[in-house]
Tab-separated table of C-alpha atoms in Angstrom:
chain	number	residue	atom	x	y	z
A	256	MET	CA	-7.082	61.903	-12.603
A	257	ASN	CA	-3.299	61.883	-12.131
A	258	ASN	CA	-3.707	60.830	-8.466
A	259	THR	CA	-5.921	57.938	-9.511
A	260	MET	CA	-3.330	56.764	-12.056
A	261	GLN	CA	-0.535	57.007	-9.476
A	262	ASN	CA	-2.577	54.978	-6.975
A	263	THR	CA	-3.241	52.245	-9.533
A	264	LYS	CA	0.492	52.055	-10.313
A	265	VAL	CA	1.367	51.666	-6.626
A	266	LEU	CA	-1.183	48.870	-6.057
A	267	LYS	CA	0.283	45.394	-6.531
A	268	THR	CA	-1.335	41.988	-6.818
A	269	PRO	CA	-0.954	39.459	-3.954
A	270	ASP	CA	1.208	37.274	-6.239
A	271	GLU	CA	3.649	40.137	-6.880
A	272	ILE	CA	3.848	40.900	-3.154
A	273	ALA	CA	4.440	37.203	-2.354
A	274	LYS	CA	7.105	37.000	-5.056
A	275	ARG	CA	8.961	40.022	-3.672
A	276	GLN	CA	8.708	38.745	-0.087
A	277	GLY	CA	9.934	35.321	-1.192
A	278	LEU	CA	12.891	36.934	-2.980
A	279	TRP	CA	13.933	38.844	0.129
A	280	ILE	CA	13.565	35.763	2.348
A	281	GLY	CA	15.696	33.798	-0.152
A	282	ILE	CA	18.411	36.472	-0.117
A	283	VAL	CA	18.461	36.496	3.708
A	284	CYS	CA	18.695	32.683	3.798
A	285	LEU	CA	21.557	32.708	1.278
A	286	VAL	CA	23.477	35.311	3.303
A	287	ALA	CA	22.932	33.225	6.456
A	288	LEU	CA	24.065	30.057	4.640
A	289	TYR	CA	27.286	31.649	3.371
A	290	ALA	CA	27.963	33.119	6.835
A	291	VAL	CA	27.675	29.615	8.339
A	292	LEU	CA	29.944	28.150	5.630
A	293	PHE	CA	32.504	30.919	6.228
A	294	ALA	CA	32.403	30.210	9.981
A	295	LEU	CA	32.875	26.479	9.361
A	296	ASP	CA	36.003	27.156	7.326
A	297	ASN	CA	37.589	29.749	9.586
A	298	PHE	CA	36.195	29.901	13.120
A	299	MET	CA	34.867	26.434	14.030
A	300	LYS	CA	37.333	24.134	15.772
A	301	PRO	CA	37.833	20.788	13.997
A	302	SER	CA	35.705	18.035	15.502
A	303	LYS	CA	34.151	14.736	14.437
A	304	THR	CA	31.030	16.596	13.320
A	305	THR	CA	32.785	19.289	11.277
A	306	LEU	CA	35.195	16.768	9.732
A	307	MET	CA	32.181	14.893	8.328
A	308	LEU	CA	29.908	17.894	7.716
A	309	ILE	CA	32.287	19.946	5.534
A	310	PRO	CA	33.013	17.181	2.942
A	311	VAL	CA	29.300	16.286	2.820
A	312	LEU	CA	28.376	19.937	2.156
A	313	LYS	CA	31.016	20.274	-0.578
A	314	LYS	CA	30.056	17.037	-2.324
A	315	GLY	CA	26.345	17.772	-1.881
A	316	ALA	CA	26.755	21.127	-3.662
A	317	ILE	CA	28.655	19.460	-6.526
A	318	TYR	CA	26.098	16.674	-6.908
A	319	SER	CA	23.261	19.216	-6.816
A	320	LEU	CA	24.701	20.848	-9.934
A	321	LEU	CA	25.298	17.491	-11.636
A	322	CYS	CA	21.738	16.325	-10.894
A	323	VAL	CA	20.150	19.584	-12.072
A	324	SER	CA	22.201	19.447	-15.298
A	325	MET	CA	21.047	15.867	-15.883
A	326	ASN	CA	17.462	16.829	-15.027
A	327	LEU	CA	17.589	19.559	-17.679
A	328	LEU	CA	18.147	16.855	-20.298
A	329	ASN	CA	16.213	13.878	-18.904
A	330	GLY	CA	13.457	15.659	-16.974
A	331	PHE	CA	12.749	18.878	-18.857
A	332	THR	CA	13.624	17.833	-22.435
A	333	GLY	CA	12.743	14.143	-22.215
A	334	LEU	CA	16.047	12.866	-23.647
A	335	PHE	CA	17.169	9.678	-21.903
A	336	SER	CA	20.935	10.207	-21.853
A	337	LEU	CA	23.445	8.163	-19.825
A	338	GLY	CA	26.624	9.969	-20.837
A	339	GLN	CA	26.964	12.160	-17.750
A	340	ALA	CA	30.066	10.410	-16.409
A	341	GLY	CA	31.832	10.919	-19.744
A	342	PHE	CA	31.256	14.679	-19.744
A	343	MET	CA	32.257	14.864	-16.078
A	344	LEU	CA	35.493	13.057	-16.965
A	345	ILE	CA	36.207	15.528	-19.781
A	346	GLY	CA	35.558	18.477	-17.462
A	347	ALA	CA	37.693	17.034	-14.656
A	348	TYR	CA	40.649	16.398	-16.990
A	349	ALA	CA	40.356	19.771	-18.749
A	350	TYR	CA	40.360	21.561	-15.396
A	351	SER	CA	43.275	19.543	-13.991
A	352	ILE	CA	45.490	19.802	-17.068
A	353	PHE	CA	45.269	23.603	-17.208
A	354	SER	CA	45.746	24.175	-13.480
A	355	ILE	CA	48.789	22.020	-12.643
A	356	PRO	CA	51.694	24.383	-11.725
A	357	ALA	CA	54.471	24.442	-14.340
A	358	GLU	CA	57.141	23.293	-11.848
A	359	GLN	CA	55.024	20.216	-10.974
A	360	HIS	CA	54.654	18.920	-14.526
A	361	ALA	CA	57.871	16.906	-14.357
A	362	SER	CA	56.684	14.961	-11.300
A	363	VAL	CA	53.058	14.566	-12.417
A	364	TYR	CA	53.907	13.566	-16.022
A	365	GLN	CA	56.991	11.620	-14.991
A	366	TYR	CA	56.366	8.880	-17.588
A	367	PHE	CA	55.616	11.325	-20.415
A	368	ASP	CA	58.512	13.818	-20.365
A	369	GLY	CA	56.672	16.449	-18.327
A	370	GLY	CA	53.579	16.529	-20.555
A	371	ALA	CA	52.665	18.638	-23.571
A	372	ILE	CA	51.122	21.633	-21.734
A	373	GLN	CA	53.778	23.542	-19.805
A	374	PHE	CA	51.772	26.379	-18.273
A	375	SER	CA	49.204	26.844	-15.505
A	376	ILE	CA	46.331	29.348	-15.778
A	377	PRO	CA	46.015	29.897	-11.979
A	378	GLN	CA	49.782	30.429	-11.840
A	379	ILE	CA	49.607	33.068	-14.588
A	380	PHE	CA	46.895	34.920	-12.640
A	381	SER	CA	48.852	34.497	-9.395
A	382	ASN	CA	51.937	36.140	-10.898
A	383	ALA	CA	49.818	39.162	-11.877
A	384	LEU	CA	47.342	39.438	-8.971
A	385	GLY	CA	48.851	37.566	-6.055
A	386	VAL	CA	48.480	33.971	-4.897
A	387	ASN	CA	44.979	34.117	-3.381
A	388	ALA	CA	43.255	36.195	-6.096
A	389	GLY	CA	45.179	34.337	-8.808
A	390	SER	CA	44.132	30.912	-7.535
A	391	PHE	CA	40.490	32.016	-7.279
A	392	LEU	CA	40.229	33.658	-10.722
A	393	GLY	CA	42.441	31.039	-12.358
A	394	ALA	CA	40.258	28.239	-10.982
A	395	ILE	CA	37.113	29.951	-12.332
A	396	VAL	CA	38.692	30.328	-15.799
A	397	CYS	CA	39.736	26.650	-15.755
A	398	ILE	CA	36.215	25.623	-14.692
A	399	ILE	CA	34.740	27.575	-17.630
A	400	ILE	CA	37.259	25.913	-19.967
A	401	ALA	CA	36.246	22.517	-18.544
A	402	GLY	CA	32.594	23.244	-19.320
A	403	LEU	CA	33.388	24.502	-22.833
A	404	VAL	CA	35.503	21.445	-23.698
A	405	ALA	CA	32.678	19.151	-22.507
A	406	ALA	CA	30.190	21.205	-24.559
A	407	VAL	CA	32.353	20.893	-27.713
A	408	PHE	CA	32.501	17.094	-27.310
A	409	ALA	CA	28.719	17.076	-26.771
A	410	ALA	CA	28.158	19.062	-29.975
A	411	LEU	CA	30.307	16.633	-31.975
A	412	ILE	CA	28.657	13.555	-30.483
A	413	GLY	CA	25.160	15.026	-30.602
A	414	ILE	CA	25.116	15.283	-34.401
A	415	PRO	CA	24.755	11.482	-34.933
A	416	VAL	CA	23.426	10.493	-31.487
A	417	LEU	CA	20.454	12.864	-31.188
A	418	ARG	CA	18.848	11.270	-34.251
A	419	LEU	CA	18.131	8.307	-31.952
A	420	LYS	CA	15.314	8.049	-29.423
A	421	SER	CA	14.624	6.575	-25.961
A	422	ASP	CA	16.656	3.411	-25.199
A	423	TYR	CA	18.830	3.753	-28.296
A	424	LEU	CA	19.908	7.239	-27.223
A	425	ALA	CA	20.699	5.939	-23.725
A	426	ILE	CA	22.827	3.087	-25.120
A	427	ALA	CA	24.673	5.409	-27.525
A	428	THR	CA	25.508	7.995	-24.829
A	429	LEU	CA	26.524	5.273	-22.386
A	430	GLY	CA	28.819	3.816	-25.050
A	431	PHE	CA	30.325	7.263	-25.614
A	432	ALA	CA	31.112	7.593	-21.895
A	433	GLU	CA	32.868	4.215	-21.861
A	434	ILE	CA	34.835	5.001	-25.044
A	435	ILE	CA	35.979	8.360	-23.629
A	436	ARG	CA	37.114	6.653	-20.425
A	437	ALA	CA	39.165	4.148	-22.425
A	438	ILE	CA	40.673	6.827	-24.710
A	439	PHE	CA	41.750	9.000	-21.780
A	440	GLN	CA	43.670	6.022	-20.337
A	441	TRP	CA	45.446	5.349	-23.651
A	442	ASN	CA	49.177	5.982	-23.447
A	443	GLY	CA	49.109	7.522	-26.913
A	444	LEU	CA	47.503	10.610	-25.308
A	445	GLY	CA	49.727	10.336	-22.238
A	446	ARG	CA	51.470	13.676	-22.829
A	447	ILE	CA	48.079	15.349	-22.325
A	448	THR	CA	46.028	12.990	-20.114
A	449	ASN	CA	48.916	11.240	-18.288
A	450	GLY	CA	47.584	7.895	-19.504
A	451	SER	CA	46.223	5.672	-16.732
A	452	ASN	CA	48.193	7.607	-14.088
A	453	LEU	CA	46.794	10.146	-11.660
A	454	LEU	CA	46.593	13.859	-12.340
A	455	ARG	CA	47.419	15.716	-9.109
A	456	LYS	CA	48.914	18.844	-7.535
A	457	TYR	CA	46.441	21.118	-9.334
A	458	THR	CA	44.422	23.928	-7.713
A	459	ALA	CA	41.940	22.462	-5.209
A	460	PHE	CA	39.373	23.792	-2.729
A	461	SER	CA	42.088	24.094	-0.070
A	462	ASP	CA	43.785	26.769	-2.230
A	463	MET	CA	40.670	28.969	-2.265
A	464	LYS	CA	41.395	31.920	0.060
A	465	ILE	CA	40.651	35.638	0.249
A	466	GLN	CA	42.961	38.283	1.681
A	467	ILE	CA	41.380	40.946	3.911
A	468	GLY	CA	44.104	43.233	5.210
A	469	GLU	CA	46.868	41.025	6.519
A	470	ILE	CA	44.562	38.106	7.319
A	471	SER	CA	43.893	35.289	4.862
A	472	TYR	CA	40.501	33.552	5.117
A	473	LYS	CA	39.608	30.135	3.696
A	474	ILE	CA	36.642	29.866	1.348
A	475	GLY	CA	37.052	26.210	0.375
A	476	THR	CA	33.498	25.310	1.394
A	477	ILE	CA	31.912	28.481	0.016
A	478	PHE	CA	33.516	28.044	-3.434
A	479	PRO	CA	31.570	24.930	-4.633
A	480	PHE	CA	28.327	26.416	-3.264
A	481	LEU	CA	28.977	29.679	-5.108
A	482	ILE	CA	29.744	28.011	-8.463
A	483	ALA	CA	26.867	25.522	-8.133
A	484	MET	CA	24.417	28.294	-7.167
A	485	ILE	CA	25.356	30.477	-10.161
A	486	CYS	CA	25.064	27.520	-12.559
A	487	ILE	CA	21.714	26.350	-11.132
A	488	ILE	CA	20.298	29.901	-11.358
A	489	ILE	CA	21.343	30.016	-15.047
A	490	ILE	CA	19.608	26.658	-15.640
A	491	ILE	CA	16.433	27.890	-13.879
A	492	LEU	CA	16.410	31.046	-16.023
A	493	LEU	CA	16.814	28.870	-19.131
A	494	ILE	CA	13.959	26.565	-18.065
A	495	ASN	CA	11.659	29.558	-17.526
A	496	SER	CA	12.583	31.120	-20.891
A	497	SER	CA	11.046	30.455	-24.309
A	498	TYR	CA	13.745	27.820	-24.901
A	499	GLY	CA	12.721	26.061	-21.695
A	500	ARG	CA	9.086	26.018	-22.814
A	501	ALA	CA	10.233	24.497	-26.118
A	502	PHE	CA	12.178	21.805	-24.203
A	503	LYS	CA	9.038	20.930	-22.194
A	504	ALA	CA	6.952	20.819	-25.380
A	505	ILE	CA	9.408	18.321	-26.911
A	506	ARG	CA	9.257	16.246	-23.718
A	507	ASP	CA	5.458	16.161	-23.707
A	508	ASP	CA	4.853	15.472	-27.418
A	509	GLU	CA	7.475	15.711	-30.171
A	510	VAL	CA	4.924	15.560	-32.990
A	511	ALA	CA	2.839	18.388	-31.539
A	512	ALA	CA	5.984	20.429	-30.798
A	513	GLU	CA	7.188	20.063	-34.394
A	514	ALA	CA	3.729	20.978	-35.670
A	515	MET	CA	3.942	24.202	-33.631
A	516	GLY	CA	7.148	25.137	-35.477
A	517	ILE	CA	9.757	23.982	-32.936
A	518	ASN	CA	12.954	22.724	-34.575
A	519	LEU	CA	13.403	19.406	-32.770
A	520	PHE	CA	17.043	18.745	-33.613
A	521	LYS	CA	18.126	22.321	-32.831
A	522	HIS	CA	16.476	22.359	-29.404
A	523	LYS	CA	17.608	18.828	-28.555
A	524	MET	CA	21.164	19.773	-29.469
A	525	LEU	CA	20.913	22.956	-27.403
A	526	ALA	CA	19.672	21.052	-24.336
A	527	PHE	CA	22.350	18.362	-24.823
A	528	VAL	CA	25.210	20.871	-25.154
A	529	ILE	CA	24.081	23.028	-22.210
A	530	SER	CA	23.578	19.985	-19.972
A	531	SER	CA	27.035	18.716	-20.957
A	532	PHE	CA	28.590	22.133	-20.253
A	533	PHE	CA	27.312	22.054	-16.674
A	534	ALA	CA	28.290	18.384	-16.335
A	535	GLY	CA	31.833	19.447	-17.293
A	536	VAL	CA	31.705	22.217	-14.666
A	537	GLY	CA	30.531	19.642	-12.108
A	538	GLY	CA	33.382	17.337	-13.131
A	539	ALA	CA	35.871	20.172	-12.570
A	540	LEU	CA	34.431	20.828	-9.092
A	541	LEU	CA	34.599	17.102	-8.321
A	542	ALA	CA	38.274	17.105	-9.348
A	543	MET	CA	38.905	20.003	-6.949
A	544	PHE	CA	37.111	18.082	-4.189
A	545	GLN	CA	38.999	14.809	-4.737
A	546	THR	CA	42.430	16.502	-5.320
A	547	THR	CA	43.325	13.714	-7.784
A	548	VAL	CA	41.816	12.631	-11.107
A	549	GLN	CA	41.921	9.244	-12.788
A	550	ALA	CA	39.772	8.168	-15.734
A	551	SER	CA	39.052	4.727	-14.267
A	552	ALA	CA	36.947	6.341	-11.493
A	553	PHE	CA	34.394	7.790	-13.955
A	554	MET	CA	32.498	4.566	-14.524
A	555	SER	CA	28.894	4.145	-15.660
A	556	ALA	CA	27.939	3.555	-11.999
A	557	MET	CA	28.552	7.287	-11.437
A	558	THR	CA	25.910	8.137	-14.060
A	559	TYR	CA	23.456	5.683	-12.502
A	560	GLU	CA	24.056	7.266	-9.092
A	561	ILE	CA	23.233	10.742	-10.425
A	562	LEU	CA	20.176	9.404	-12.291
A	563	LEU	CA	18.993	7.722	-9.079
A	564	ILE	CA	19.239	11.036	-7.195
A	565	VAL	CA	17.268	12.770	-9.964
A	566	VAL	CA	14.528	10.116	-9.714
A	567	ILE	CA	14.434	10.341	-5.907
A	568	GLY	CA	14.163	14.145	-6.041
A	569	GLY	CA	11.602	14.176	-8.832
A	570	ILE	CA	12.091	14.196	-12.592
A	571	GLY	CA	11.383	17.747	-13.717
A	572	SER	CA	12.060	19.421	-10.360
A	573	VAL	CA	15.180	21.525	-9.772
A	574	SER	CA	14.602	21.918	-6.031
A	575	GLY	CA	13.879	18.173	-5.780
A	576	SER	CA	17.268	17.370	-7.347
A	577	CYS	CA	19.060	19.699	-4.904
A	578	ILE	CA	17.281	18.312	-1.828
A	579	ALA	CA	17.809	14.698	-2.927
A	580	ALA	CA	21.519	15.318	-3.644
A	581	PHE	CA	22.246	16.549	-0.118
A	582	LEU	CA	20.119	13.805	1.483
A	583	TYR	CA	21.762	11.103	-0.633
A	584	ILE	CA	25.319	12.249	0.116
A	585	ALA	CA	24.580	12.760	3.827
A	586	CYS	CA	23.017	9.299	4.185
A	587	SER	CA	25.593	7.405	2.133
A	588	GLU	CA	28.696	9.082	3.582
A	589	TRP	CA	27.764	10.240	7.080
A	590	TRP	CA	24.467	9.402	8.799
A	591	LEU	CA	24.606	5.633	8.180
A	592	ARG	CA	28.317	5.151	8.849
A	593	PHE	CA	27.624	3.762	12.345
A	594	LEU	CA	26.225	0.644	10.623
A	595	ASP	CA	29.777	-0.239	9.507
A	596	SER	CA	31.313	0.369	12.943
A	597	GLY	CA	29.738	-2.626	14.730
A	598	SER	CA	28.089	-0.544	17.457
A	599	VAL	CA	25.516	2.144	18.236
A	600	GLY	CA	27.192	4.426	20.735
A	601	ASN	CA	28.583	2.040	23.377
A	602	VAL	CA	26.221	-0.816	22.495
A	603	GLN	CA	27.741	-3.579	20.393
A	604	VAL	CA	25.522	-4.997	17.613
A	605	SER	CA	26.708	-8.296	16.168
A	606	PHE	CA	25.303	-7.925	12.637
A	607	PHE	CA	26.650	-4.378	12.179
A	608	ARG	CA	29.802	-4.797	10.082
A	609	ASP	CA	31.592	-3.445	7.015
A	610	GLY	CA	29.191	-3.157	4.094
A	611	PHE	CA	25.986	-3.289	6.177
A	612	ARG	CA	25.562	0.456	5.594
A	613	LYS	CA	25.134	-0.142	1.855
A	614	VAL	CA	22.497	-2.818	2.485
A	615	VAL	CA	20.413	-0.506	4.694
A	616	PHE	CA	20.919	2.393	2.294
A	617	SER	CA	19.669	0.281	-0.623
A	618	VAL	CA	16.558	-0.692	1.368
A	619	VAL	CA	15.887	2.978	2.219
A	620	ILE	CA	16.146	3.920	-1.489
A	621	MET	CA	13.770	1.091	-2.449
A	622	ILE	CA	11.221	2.310	0.126
A	623	ILE	CA	11.463	5.892	-1.181
A	624	VAL	CA	11.021	4.759	-4.793
A	625	LEU	CA	8.055	2.529	-3.870
A	626	PHE	CA	6.163	5.053	-1.754
A	627	PHE	CA	7.210	8.182	-3.682
A	628	SER	CA	6.856	6.940	-7.245
A	629	ARG	CA	7.244	10.493	-8.627
A	630	GLY	CA	10.073	11.391	-6.244
A	631	ILE	CA	10.141	13.652	-3.206
A	632	MET	CA	8.977	16.752	-5.101
A	633	GLY	CA	7.434	15.201	-8.226
A	634	ASN	CA	7.504	17.949	-10.845
A	635	LYS	CA	6.827	20.724	-8.309
A	636	GLU	CA	9.269	23.335	-7.036
A	637	LEU	CA	9.931	24.480	-3.497
A	638	SER	CA	9.957	28.275	-3.206
A	639	PHE	CA	9.457	30.853	-0.473
A	640	SER	CA	6.984	32.796	-2.612
A	641	GLY	CA	4.913	29.622	-3.067
A	642	LEU	CA	4.892	29.018	0.694
A	643	ILE	CA	3.801	32.622	1.309
A	644	ARG	CA	0.969	32.220	-1.227
A	645	LYS	CA	-0.232	29.056	0.530
A	646	ILE	CA	-0.153	30.795	3.940
A	647	ASN	CA	-2.073	33.776	2.532
A	648	LYS	CA	-4.678	31.479	0.942
A	649	ARG	CA	-5.193	29.639	4.236
A	650	LYS	CA	-5.584	32.949	6.092
A	651	ALA	CA	-8.072	34.158	3.482
A	652	ALA	CA	-10.017	30.883	3.727
A	653	LYS	CA	-10.166	31.138	7.539
A	654	LEU	CA	-11.344	34.769	7.346
A	655	ALA	CA	-13.991	33.834	4.759
A	656	ALA	CA	-15.172	30.948	6.953
A	657	ALA	CA	-15.298	33.222	10.037
A	658	GLU	CA	-17.275	35.867	8.112
A	659	ALA	CA	-19.686	33.237	6.775
A	660	GLY	CA	-20.199	31.920	10.307
A	661	GLY	CA	-20.817	35.452	11.607
A	662	THR	CA	-23.432	36.246	8.952
A	663	ALA	CA	-25.175	32.894	9.568
A	664	LYS	CA	-25.590	33.800	13.242
């Protein structure tokens, strides 16, 4: 009897086996990815390819997080918000303000008496733990602060705004983003935001290093991937939780969701605040990537760009948003650049000139939207366990067909 019970405990369903295999394959792929990124930063000689590849990878990782955070709100909760650029701006400024070294405040805030905040969180950590560890931990703390500040603004704005629906919500959130951009350029807040001037000299990706023995290794490309991966995993866990199921219920039918006992305002507010938190984190990473921050750059076009990537990837698909983000950044900033150069290799093409890249890129996007009306992934997810299940089903179908053919003979 005991042996029978032990045997039944050991036996696992094909789905559980596929899930475990998929998990291990995912871990191996992640280790391989981070090994490649580490090699790019430290062992690969600079070339035309690496000089384009590294920025594309960094920006692709940042945009993946931004698109997934927007998809959480627009795709999984069904709230049509266009305030992403505003929350990114808040996150970028919060990160920059708290990470500018104290001795650089006089030069950065030269028109505002050195600014109101006279300390730097990464510098405080550096004094206690050393430059490399201090910059790394200090940057993470500043990124969390950036997300929290964006979340606080979202909570304050969400109280009146989330009473609205569809187009009215989109207009209200878009208006908020424009108002925030104007306020941050106001000289009255210059001692904090530096007015319409640039924020600079803060901790960037180039400062991200680890010390192993006496050798210092760069992790500037690994850092945005690491932060984006952690944030996206948290979002996936949220989507697959009871809260995530409530978000999807609200998206599908608000009346039915409310009838089932779901508090609409509470869950809408939760989705709005969490999405804004990760938008603030993405804004902080974008600030680290750009090395300077100015409010005028966070225009509504930035929100439209992220929304376009979400639509291309598939509304309601996390993996679709990630794939589309990397493809979009690679196409717009690398693969199609030859169209602006006037030649293909050594062959001169008369109508290739500055700006032609954007024309071709727009046509490519139109084709994708026309032929993939639900995006690249639709509402499906790409996973190793899913691929293993499909392979196993095909094998089982082939075996069943072979057995049926054998018995017929």
